[in-house]
XYZ file of C-alpha atoms in Angstrom:
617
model
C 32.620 -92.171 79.797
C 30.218 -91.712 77.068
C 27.030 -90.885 78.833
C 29.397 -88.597 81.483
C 30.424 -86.199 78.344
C 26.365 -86.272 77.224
C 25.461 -85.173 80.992
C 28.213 -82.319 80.461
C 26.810 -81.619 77.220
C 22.992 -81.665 78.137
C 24.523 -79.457 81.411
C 25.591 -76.843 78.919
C 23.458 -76.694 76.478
C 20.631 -75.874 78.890
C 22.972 -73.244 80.924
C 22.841 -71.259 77.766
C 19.499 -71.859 76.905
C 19.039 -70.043 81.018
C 20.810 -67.302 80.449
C 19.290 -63.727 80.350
C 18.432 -62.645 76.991
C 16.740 -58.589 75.995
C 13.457 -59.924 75.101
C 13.234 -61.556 79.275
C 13.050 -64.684 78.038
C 9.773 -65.024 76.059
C 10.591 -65.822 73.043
C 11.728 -69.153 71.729
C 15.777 -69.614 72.785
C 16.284 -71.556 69.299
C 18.364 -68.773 67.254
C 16.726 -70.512 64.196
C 13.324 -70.042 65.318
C 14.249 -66.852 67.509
C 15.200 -65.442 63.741
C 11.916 -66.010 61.967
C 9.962 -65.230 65.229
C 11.135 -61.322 65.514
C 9.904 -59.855 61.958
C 6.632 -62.085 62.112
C 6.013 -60.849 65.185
C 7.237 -57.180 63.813
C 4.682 -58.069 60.994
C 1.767 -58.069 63.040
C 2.024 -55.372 65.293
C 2.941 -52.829 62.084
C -0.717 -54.618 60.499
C -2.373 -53.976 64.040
C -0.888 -50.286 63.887
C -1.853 -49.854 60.170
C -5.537 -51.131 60.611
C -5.822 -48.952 63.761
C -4.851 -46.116 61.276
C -7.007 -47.275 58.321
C -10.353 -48.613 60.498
C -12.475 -45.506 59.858
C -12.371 -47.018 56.238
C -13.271 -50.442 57.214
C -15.436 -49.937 60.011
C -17.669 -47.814 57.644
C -17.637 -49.299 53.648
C -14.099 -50.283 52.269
C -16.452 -50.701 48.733
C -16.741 -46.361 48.754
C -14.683 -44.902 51.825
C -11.105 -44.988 51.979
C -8.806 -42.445 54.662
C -7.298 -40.068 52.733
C -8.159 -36.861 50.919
C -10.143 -36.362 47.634
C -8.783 -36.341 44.557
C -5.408 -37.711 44.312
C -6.488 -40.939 45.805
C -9.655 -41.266 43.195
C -6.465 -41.348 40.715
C -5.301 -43.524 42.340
C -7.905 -45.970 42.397
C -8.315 -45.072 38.436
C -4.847 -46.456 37.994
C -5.752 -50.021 39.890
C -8.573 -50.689 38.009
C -6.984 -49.909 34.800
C -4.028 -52.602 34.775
C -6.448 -55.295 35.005
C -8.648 -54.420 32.968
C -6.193 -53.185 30.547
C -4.301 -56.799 30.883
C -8.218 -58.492 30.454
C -9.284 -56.577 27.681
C -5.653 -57.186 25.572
C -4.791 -53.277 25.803
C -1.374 -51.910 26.655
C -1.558 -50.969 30.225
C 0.944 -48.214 29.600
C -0.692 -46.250 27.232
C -5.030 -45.355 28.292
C -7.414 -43.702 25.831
C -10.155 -44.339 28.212
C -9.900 -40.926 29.942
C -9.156 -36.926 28.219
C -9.643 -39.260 24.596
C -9.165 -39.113 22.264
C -5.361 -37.792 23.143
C -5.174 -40.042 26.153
C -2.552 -40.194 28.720
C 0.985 -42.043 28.778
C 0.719 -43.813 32.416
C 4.311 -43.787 32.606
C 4.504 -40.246 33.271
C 1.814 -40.674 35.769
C 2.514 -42.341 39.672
C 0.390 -44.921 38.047
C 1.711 -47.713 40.605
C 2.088 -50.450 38.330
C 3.253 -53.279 40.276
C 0.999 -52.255 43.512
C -1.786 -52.637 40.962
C -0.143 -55.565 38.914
C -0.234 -57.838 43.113
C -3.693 -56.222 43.734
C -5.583 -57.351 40.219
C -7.208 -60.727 42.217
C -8.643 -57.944 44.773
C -9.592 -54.953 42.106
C -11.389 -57.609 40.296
C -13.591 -59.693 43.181
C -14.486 -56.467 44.826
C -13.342 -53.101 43.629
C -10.419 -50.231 42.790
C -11.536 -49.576 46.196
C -11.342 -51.723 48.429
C -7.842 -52.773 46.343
C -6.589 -48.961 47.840
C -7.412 -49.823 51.044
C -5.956 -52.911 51.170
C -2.669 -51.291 49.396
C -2.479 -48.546 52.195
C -3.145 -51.295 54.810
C -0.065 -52.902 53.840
C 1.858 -49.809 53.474
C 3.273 -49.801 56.935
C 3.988 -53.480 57.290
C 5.906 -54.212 54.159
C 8.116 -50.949 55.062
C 8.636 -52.367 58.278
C 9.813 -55.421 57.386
C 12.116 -54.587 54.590
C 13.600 -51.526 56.795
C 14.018 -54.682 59.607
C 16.485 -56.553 56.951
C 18.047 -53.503 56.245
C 18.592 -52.403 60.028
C 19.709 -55.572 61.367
C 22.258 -56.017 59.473
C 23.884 -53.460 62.078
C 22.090 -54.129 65.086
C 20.440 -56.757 67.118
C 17.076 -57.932 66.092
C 15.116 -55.747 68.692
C 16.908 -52.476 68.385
C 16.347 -53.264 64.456
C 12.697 -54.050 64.840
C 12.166 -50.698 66.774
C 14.083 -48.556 64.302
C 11.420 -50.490 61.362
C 8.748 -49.224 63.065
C 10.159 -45.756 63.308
C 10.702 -45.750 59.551
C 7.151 -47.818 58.606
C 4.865 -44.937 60.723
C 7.182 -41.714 60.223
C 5.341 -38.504 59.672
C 6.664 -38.951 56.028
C 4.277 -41.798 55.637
C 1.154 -40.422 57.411
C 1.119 -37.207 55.406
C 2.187 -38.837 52.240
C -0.493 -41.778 52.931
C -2.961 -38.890 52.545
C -2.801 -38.233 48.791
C -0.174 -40.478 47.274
C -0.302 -44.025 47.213
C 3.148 -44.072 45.489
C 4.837 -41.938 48.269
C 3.485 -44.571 50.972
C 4.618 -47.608 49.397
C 8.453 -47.229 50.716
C 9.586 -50.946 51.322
C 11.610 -50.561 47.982
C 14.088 -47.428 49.637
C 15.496 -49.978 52.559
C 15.580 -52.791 50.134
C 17.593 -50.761 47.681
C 20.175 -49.410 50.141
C 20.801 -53.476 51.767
C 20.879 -54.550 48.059
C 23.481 -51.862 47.275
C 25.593 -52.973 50.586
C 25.527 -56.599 49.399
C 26.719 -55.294 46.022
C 29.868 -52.699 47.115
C 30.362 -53.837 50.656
C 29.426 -57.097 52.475
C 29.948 -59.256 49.042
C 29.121 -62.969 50.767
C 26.266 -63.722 48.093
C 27.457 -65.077 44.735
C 28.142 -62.273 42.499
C 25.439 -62.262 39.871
C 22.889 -63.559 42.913
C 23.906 -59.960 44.413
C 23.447 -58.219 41.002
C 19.924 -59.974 40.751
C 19.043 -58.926 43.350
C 19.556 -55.280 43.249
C 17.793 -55.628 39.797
C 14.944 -57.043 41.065
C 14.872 -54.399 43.958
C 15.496 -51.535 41.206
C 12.309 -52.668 38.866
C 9.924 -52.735 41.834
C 10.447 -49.185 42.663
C 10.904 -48.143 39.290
C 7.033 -49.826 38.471
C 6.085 -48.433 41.894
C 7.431 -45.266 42.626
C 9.729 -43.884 39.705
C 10.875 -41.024 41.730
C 12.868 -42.696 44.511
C 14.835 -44.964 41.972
C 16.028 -41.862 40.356
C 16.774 -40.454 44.070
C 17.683 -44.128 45.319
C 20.736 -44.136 42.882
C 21.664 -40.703 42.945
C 22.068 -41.218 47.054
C 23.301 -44.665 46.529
C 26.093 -43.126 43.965
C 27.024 -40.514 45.965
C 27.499 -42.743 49.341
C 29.819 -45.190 46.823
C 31.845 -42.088 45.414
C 33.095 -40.484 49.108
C 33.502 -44.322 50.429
C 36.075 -44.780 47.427
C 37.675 -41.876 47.832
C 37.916 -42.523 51.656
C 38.925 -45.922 51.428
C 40.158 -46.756 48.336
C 42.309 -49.683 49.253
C 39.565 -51.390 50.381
C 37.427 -50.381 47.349
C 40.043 -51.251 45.109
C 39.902 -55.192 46.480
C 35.891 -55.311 45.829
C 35.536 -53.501 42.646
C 35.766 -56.945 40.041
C 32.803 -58.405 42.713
C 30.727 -55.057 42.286
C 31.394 -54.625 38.805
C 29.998 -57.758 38.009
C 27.322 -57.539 40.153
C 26.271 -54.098 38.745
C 25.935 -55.543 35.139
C 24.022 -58.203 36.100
C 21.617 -55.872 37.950
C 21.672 -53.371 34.751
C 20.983 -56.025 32.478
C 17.898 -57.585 34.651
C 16.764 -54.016 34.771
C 17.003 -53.115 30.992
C 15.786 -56.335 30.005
C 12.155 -55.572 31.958
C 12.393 -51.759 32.021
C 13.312 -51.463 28.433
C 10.195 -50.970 26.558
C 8.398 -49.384 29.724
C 10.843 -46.693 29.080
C 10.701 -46.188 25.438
C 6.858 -45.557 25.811
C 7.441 -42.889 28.152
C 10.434 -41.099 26.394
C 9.461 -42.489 22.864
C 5.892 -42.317 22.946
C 2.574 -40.969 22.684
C 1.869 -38.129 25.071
C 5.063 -38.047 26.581
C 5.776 -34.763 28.963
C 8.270 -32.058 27.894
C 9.585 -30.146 30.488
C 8.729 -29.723 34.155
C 5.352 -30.938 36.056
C 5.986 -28.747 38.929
C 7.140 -25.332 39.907
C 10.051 -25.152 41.273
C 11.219 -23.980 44.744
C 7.504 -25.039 45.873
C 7.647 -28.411 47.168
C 10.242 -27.833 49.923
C 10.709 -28.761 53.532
C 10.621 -25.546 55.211
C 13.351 -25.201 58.176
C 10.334 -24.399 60.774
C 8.926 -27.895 59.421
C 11.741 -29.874 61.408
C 10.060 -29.164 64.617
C 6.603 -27.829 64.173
C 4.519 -30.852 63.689
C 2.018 -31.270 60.865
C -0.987 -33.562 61.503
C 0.396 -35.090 64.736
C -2.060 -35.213 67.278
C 0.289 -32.534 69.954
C -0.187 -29.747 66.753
C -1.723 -26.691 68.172
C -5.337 -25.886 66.604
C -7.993 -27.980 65.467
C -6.124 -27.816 62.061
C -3.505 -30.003 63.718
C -1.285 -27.447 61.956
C -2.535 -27.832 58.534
C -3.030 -24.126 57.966
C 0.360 -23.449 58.145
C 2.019 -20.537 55.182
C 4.290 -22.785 53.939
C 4.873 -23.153 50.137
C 3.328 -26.654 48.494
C 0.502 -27.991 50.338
C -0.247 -30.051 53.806
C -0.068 -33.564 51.726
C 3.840 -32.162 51.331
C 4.647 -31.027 54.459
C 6.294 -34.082 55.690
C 9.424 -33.507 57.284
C 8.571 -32.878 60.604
C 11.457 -34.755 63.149
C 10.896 -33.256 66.233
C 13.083 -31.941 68.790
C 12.871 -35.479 70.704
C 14.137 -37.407 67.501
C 16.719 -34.986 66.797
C 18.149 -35.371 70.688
C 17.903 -39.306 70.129
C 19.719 -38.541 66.884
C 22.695 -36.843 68.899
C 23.335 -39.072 71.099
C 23.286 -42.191 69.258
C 25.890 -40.175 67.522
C 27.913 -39.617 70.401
C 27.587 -43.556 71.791
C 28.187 -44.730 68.436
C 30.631 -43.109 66.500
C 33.495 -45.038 66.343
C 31.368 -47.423 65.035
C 31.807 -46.585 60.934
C 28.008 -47.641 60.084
C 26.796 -44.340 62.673
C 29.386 -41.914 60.816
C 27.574 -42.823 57.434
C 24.056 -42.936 58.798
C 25.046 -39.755 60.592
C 26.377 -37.736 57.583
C 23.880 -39.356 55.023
C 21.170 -38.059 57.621
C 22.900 -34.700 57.717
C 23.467 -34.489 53.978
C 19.569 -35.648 52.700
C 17.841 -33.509 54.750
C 19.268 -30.608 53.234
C 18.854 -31.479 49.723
C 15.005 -31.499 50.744
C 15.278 -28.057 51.834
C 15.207 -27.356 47.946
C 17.540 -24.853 46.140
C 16.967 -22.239 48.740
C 15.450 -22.239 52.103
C 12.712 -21.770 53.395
C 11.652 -20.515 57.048
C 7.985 -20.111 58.040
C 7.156 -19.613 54.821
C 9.160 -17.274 53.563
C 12.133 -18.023 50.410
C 15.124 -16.827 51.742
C 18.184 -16.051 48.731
C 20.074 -18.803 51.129
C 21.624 -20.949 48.864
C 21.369 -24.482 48.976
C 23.219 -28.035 47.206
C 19.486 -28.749 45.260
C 20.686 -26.087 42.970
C 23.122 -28.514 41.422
C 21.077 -31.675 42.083
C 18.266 -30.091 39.742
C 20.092 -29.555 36.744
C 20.719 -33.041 36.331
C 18.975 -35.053 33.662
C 15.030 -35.534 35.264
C 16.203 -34.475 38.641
C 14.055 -31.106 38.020
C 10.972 -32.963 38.276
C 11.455 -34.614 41.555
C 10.065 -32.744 44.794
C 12.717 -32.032 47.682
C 10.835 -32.885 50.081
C 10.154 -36.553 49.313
C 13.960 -36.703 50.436
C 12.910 -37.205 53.879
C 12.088 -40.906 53.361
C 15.318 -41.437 53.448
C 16.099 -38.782 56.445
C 13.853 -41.388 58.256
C 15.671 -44.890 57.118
C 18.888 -43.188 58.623
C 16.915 -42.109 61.780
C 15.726 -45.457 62.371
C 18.772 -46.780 62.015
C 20.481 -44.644 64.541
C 17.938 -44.831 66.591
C 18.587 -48.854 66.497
C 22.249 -48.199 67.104
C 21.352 -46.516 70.810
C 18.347 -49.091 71.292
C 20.986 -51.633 70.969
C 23.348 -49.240 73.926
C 20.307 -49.303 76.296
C 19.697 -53.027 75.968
C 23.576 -53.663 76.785
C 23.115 -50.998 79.482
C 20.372 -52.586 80.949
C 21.625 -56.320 80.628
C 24.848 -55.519 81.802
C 23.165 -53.929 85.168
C 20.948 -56.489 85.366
C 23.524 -58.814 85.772
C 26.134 -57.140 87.945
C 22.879 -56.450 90.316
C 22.536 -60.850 90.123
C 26.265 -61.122 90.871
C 27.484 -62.052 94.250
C 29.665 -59.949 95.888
C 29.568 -56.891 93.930
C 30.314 -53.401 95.173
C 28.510 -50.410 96.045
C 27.481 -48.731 92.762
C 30.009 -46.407 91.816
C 28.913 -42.373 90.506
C 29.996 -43.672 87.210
C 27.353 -46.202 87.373
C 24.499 -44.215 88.463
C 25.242 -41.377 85.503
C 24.847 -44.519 83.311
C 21.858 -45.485 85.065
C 20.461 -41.854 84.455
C 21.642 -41.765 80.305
C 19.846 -44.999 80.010
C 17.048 -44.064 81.554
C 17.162 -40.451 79.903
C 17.742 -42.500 76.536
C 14.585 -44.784 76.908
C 12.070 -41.787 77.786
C 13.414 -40.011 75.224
C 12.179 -42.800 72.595
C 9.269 -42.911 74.485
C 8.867 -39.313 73.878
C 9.427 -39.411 70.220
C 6.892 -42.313 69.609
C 4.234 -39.999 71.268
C 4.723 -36.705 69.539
C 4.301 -38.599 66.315
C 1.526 -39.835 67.003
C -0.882 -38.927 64.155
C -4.380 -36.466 64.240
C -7.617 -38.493 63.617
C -6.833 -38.697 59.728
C -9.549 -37.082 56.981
C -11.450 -40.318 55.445
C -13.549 -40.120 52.229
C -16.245 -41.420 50.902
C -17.020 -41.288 47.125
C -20.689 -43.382 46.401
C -21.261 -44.002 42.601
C -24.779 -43.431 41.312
C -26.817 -46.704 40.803
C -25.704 -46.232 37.214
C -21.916 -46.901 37.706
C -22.256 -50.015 39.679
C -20.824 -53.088 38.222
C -24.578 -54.285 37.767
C -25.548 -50.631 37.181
C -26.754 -49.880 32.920
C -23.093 -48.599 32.392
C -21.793 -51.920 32.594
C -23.890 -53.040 29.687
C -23.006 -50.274 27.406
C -21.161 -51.262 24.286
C -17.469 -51.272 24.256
C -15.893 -48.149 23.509
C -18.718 -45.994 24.225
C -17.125 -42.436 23.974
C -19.463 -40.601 26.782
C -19.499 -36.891 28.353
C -19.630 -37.775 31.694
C -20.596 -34.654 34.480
C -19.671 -33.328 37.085
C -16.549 -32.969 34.403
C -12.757 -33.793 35.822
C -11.411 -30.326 35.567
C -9.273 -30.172 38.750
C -7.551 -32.165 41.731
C -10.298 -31.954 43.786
C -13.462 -33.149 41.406
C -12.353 -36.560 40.322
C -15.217 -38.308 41.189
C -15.830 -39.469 37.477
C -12.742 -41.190 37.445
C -14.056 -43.473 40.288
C -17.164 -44.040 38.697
C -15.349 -45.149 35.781
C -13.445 -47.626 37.252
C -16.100 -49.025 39.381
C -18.444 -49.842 36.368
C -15.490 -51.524 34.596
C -14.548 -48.987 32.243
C -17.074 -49.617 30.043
C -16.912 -45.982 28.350
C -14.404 -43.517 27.358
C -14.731 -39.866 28.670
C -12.982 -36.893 26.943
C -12.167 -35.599 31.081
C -9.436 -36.598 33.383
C -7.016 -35.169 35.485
C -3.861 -36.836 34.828
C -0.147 -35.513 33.757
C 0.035 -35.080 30.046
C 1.645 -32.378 28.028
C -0.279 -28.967 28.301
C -2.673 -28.402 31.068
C -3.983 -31.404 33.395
C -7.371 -31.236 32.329
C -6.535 -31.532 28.511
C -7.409 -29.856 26.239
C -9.455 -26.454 26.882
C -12.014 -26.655 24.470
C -15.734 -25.645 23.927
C -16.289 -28.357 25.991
C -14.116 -27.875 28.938
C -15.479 -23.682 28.412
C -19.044 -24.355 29.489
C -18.728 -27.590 31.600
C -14.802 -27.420 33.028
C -15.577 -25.358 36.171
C -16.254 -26.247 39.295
C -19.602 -24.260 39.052
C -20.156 -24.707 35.220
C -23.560 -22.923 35.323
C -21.664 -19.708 35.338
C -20.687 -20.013 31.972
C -23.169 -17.885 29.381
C -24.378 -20.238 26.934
C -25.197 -19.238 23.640
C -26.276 -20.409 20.378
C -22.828 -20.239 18.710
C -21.054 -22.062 22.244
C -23.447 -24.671 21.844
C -23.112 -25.248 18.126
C -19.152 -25.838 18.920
C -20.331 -28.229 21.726
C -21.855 -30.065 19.216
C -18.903 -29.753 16.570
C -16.728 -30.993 19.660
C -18.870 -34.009 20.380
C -19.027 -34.893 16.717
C -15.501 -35.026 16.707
C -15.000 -36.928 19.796
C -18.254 -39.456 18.477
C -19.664 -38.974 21.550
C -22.761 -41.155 21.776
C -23.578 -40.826 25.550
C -24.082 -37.305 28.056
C -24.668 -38.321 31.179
C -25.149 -35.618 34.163
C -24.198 -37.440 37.450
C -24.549 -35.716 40.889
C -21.870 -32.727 41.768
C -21.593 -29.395 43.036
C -24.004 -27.572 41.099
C -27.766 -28.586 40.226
C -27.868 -31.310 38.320
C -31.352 -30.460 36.770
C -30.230 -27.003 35.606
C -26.679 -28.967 34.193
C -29.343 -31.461 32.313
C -31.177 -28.552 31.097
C -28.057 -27.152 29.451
C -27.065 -30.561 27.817
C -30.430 -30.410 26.623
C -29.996 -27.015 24.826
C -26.783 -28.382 23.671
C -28.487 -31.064 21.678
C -31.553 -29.023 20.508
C -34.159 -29.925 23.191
C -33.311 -33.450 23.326
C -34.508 -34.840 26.894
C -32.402 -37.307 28.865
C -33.796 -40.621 30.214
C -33.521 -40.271 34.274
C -31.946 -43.600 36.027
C -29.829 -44.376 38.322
C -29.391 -41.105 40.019
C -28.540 -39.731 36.746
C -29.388 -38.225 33.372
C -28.585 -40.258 30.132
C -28.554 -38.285 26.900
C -28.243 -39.880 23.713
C -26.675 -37.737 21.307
C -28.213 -37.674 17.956
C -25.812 -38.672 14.874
């Protein structure tokens, strides 16, 4: 009797082992392992993707070439370095004097990506700020994808969720972003936040303070990564909770000891970390008064929705970079396409009794257009349209953060709904599959074959979207140090502290190059440059200085015996002890020869591709 009921058993057990799955039946039929196998597999093809995007960096010298633009990104690689240094050296890695001194900057009004650079110390240190950027944006794409995958399935099955990751991880949001702001690409936290929140309000099987942790946790690494989307994850995150309550209140009403809880454990892991990182950028030195950026500028512009922007099928060999839009092409990131947006619809029309698609749907609806700013824009030009941002931006901080870095979350919701109809086509296709296996089964009714068109209409038109988002060869950048700034270069052995003038000086966005060089030789000098956000202008302070050297071209300035005797004065102030004229866009023997007037004919030592001036005290 015994070994009859095992026979059953074993029969069954390996009749549903048979039976047809979505992925055909390749992957491992233990739900356990099935689990684990889908986002590790997920894992590698967004790294295969992302290295495919990145190689031109790798393939030539991670050490100096990175893809991306200049400027921006040398920042960025400023603000890797520093943490570990800072950290090494016993300095506060909030606060730097080691660039625009002696004022310095306060790094927490800067996208100075704390935690990216806090995980990435072990790599800054063995081989470079660098090569630590590359590896950063490497990872970009992955780490979205997998926290979008959590978020996702949660909703749908683990394939539709894995192909609505991938939308998210490689949106146009990310490639244009990926171009100039490390910050802006690093959006695993935005998923996280939103599955954290659904634990916390909605779903509420995790103990309560577990839940709360959680979303504390979640809320610290964006704040230390990208400050911006916390303040935009919980104003979202609020607003989604306020029309759910009012909507359903019964059902809010039963959860609300659970989230209450939960939310004062999260604020209290949050304070307890964020606390004093706060107080140094409200309370401290160099804090920013009033706003960074003009208004009305950074906007997605209505013709952006379907006029791609450095996606290979742009028209021109701009890829549709030299558009008239207001902001600039690292900006211009909210480009859906008319494929996505048909994808959009009708995984609205499958889905929507389903309640998950009516949020997605109006949350989609509702973020994209806040990014269209407080009025729209079309082609360009600022229409007196008025828009919901106008209220958004007169909340507390909300008038520094950009519109169009909304559309990170116009993607999570696309992915998602793309999932939802991913998840229809699979059940379309199983479910003909298997009626076409079945004995006896009638002649297809016309019912059947309009289905058979929509799901084959539905799976070209994902096919569709994946191809007209395909990105333009990206721009890649190399940046190589003179001899001098090489970690076994002579700056490296300079004494601690060393306040030098370093040249080309960082007056603008686009000539940071000193900033690199900085951080390469280990920071072994101050410089009274920088381009970083402080109060007043970006450059600092416009003094004699900045007069004669601050230009792009700084042999255009007329100097004279009085502009170089407040040089001096300057310098004296500063106790600048080192000049030294690196390589830029001017010549750097008629740059030396004006240093050298400076000083009153003193003549600089050449080495290492540049000239070192010791200034007399």
């Amino acid at each position: 009797m015994m070994s009859s009921q095992l026979a059953v058993a074993s029969r069954l057990r390996l009749a549903r082992l048979r039976r047809p799955r979505p992925d055909g039946g390749w992957l491992p039929a233990s739900p356990r392992v099935r689990r684990a196998a889908v986002p590790a597999l997920l894992v590698i093809v967004a790294t295969a993707l992302s290295y495919g995007y990145t190689a031109s960096a790798w393939l030539t010298d991670p050490t100096t070439t990175w893809v991306g633009n200049v400027g921006d990104p040398e920042q960025n690689q400023w603000f890797l370095g520093w943490l570990p240094y800072a950290i090494g050296h016993g300095l506060n890695p909030l606060i730097s004097q080691h660039v625009l001194f002696p004022d310095g900057v306060n790094l927490m009004w800067n996208t100075s990506v704390l935690l990216p650079a806090l995980l990435l110390s072990p790599v800054t240190v063995l081989f470079g700020p660098t090569v630590a950027y590359n590896v950063a944006l490497l990872l970009c794409p992955p780490t979205a994808a997998l926290a979008a995958y959590f978020a996702i399935r949660r909703w749908t099955s683990q394939f539709a969720a894995a192909g609505g990751a991938l939308l998210f991880a490689f949106s146009p949001f990310f490639f244009r972003q990926a171009q100039d702001h490390l910050h802006m690409a690093v959006t695993a936290f935005v998923p996280l936040f939103f599955l954290t929140m659904d634990e916390v309000f909605r779903r509420q099987r995790r103990r309560w303070w577990v839940a709360g942790g959680l979303l504390g946790l979640v809320a610290l690494g964006q704040f230390f990564t990208a400050e911006e989307f916390l303040a935009t994850d919980v104003l979202l995150g609020a607003g989604v909770v306020a029309v759910l309550a009012a909507c359903y209140w019964r059902v809010v009403a039963a959860k609300i000891w659970y989230a209450a809880r939960a939310l004062a454990v999260a604020a209290g892991v949050f304070a307890v970390v964020a606390a004093y990182p706060l107080w140094v950028q409200f309370g401290g030195p160099q804090r920013v008064p009033g706003t960074i950026h003009a208004p009305n500028v950074y906007v997605n512009d209505l013709a952006n929705l379907i006029v791609p922007v450095g996606q290979w099928l742009a028209l021109g060999s701009a890829h549709g970079m030299n558009q008239s839009w207001t902001g600039n092409p690292g900006e211009w990131n909210g480009y859906l396409g008319i494929p996505l947006l048909l994808v959009i619809l009708l995984a609205l029309v499958v889905g929507w009794r389903r309640p998950i698609v009516r949020v997605a749907g109006g949350l989609f609806v509702v973020v994209e257009i806040l990014s269209f700013g407080p009025n729209l824009h079309i082609g360009g030009h600022v229409t007196t349209i008025w828009l919901p941002w106008q209220w958004v931006q007169r909340l507390p901080l909300f008038h520094n953060a950009l519109p169009n870095r909304l559309g990170v979350y116009v993607y999570l919701f696309a992915g998602l709904l793309t999932a939802v109809l991913i998840d229809h086509v699979i059940a379309w296709v199983t479910t003909a599959v298997r009626a076409g296996k079945s004995a006896g089964v009638p002649a297809r009714r016309p019912w059947e074959k309009l289905r058979a068109v929509a799901v084959g209409a539905a799976a070209g038109l994902l096919i569709v979207v994946v191809l007209s988002w395909l990105p333009a060869a990206p721009a890649v950048t190399t940046v190589t140090e003179p001899a001098y700034f090489t970690s076994t270069g002579e700056a490296a052995d300079l004494p601690a502290g060393t306040v030098a003038v370093v040249l080309p000086y960082v007056s603008g966005p686009n000539l940071e190059d000193a900033e690199v060089w900085q951080a390469r030789s280990g920071f072994r000098m101050k410089m009274p440059g920088g381009w970083l956000i402080v109060p007043g202008p970006h450059h600092g302070v416009e003094g004699p200085t900045y007069q004669v050297f601050g230009e792009v071209f700084p042999d255009t300035t007329t100097l004279d015996d009085g502009l170089a005797a407040a040089v001096r004065a300057e310098w004296r102030q500063w106790g600048v002890t080192k000049v030294i004229v690196g390589p830029g866009p001017y010549d750097q023997n008629v740059i030396a020869g004006q240093v050298s007037y400076i000083l009153g004919g003193v003549q600089p030592r050449w080495t290492g591709g540049v000239a070192v001036f010791d200034v007399p005290q």
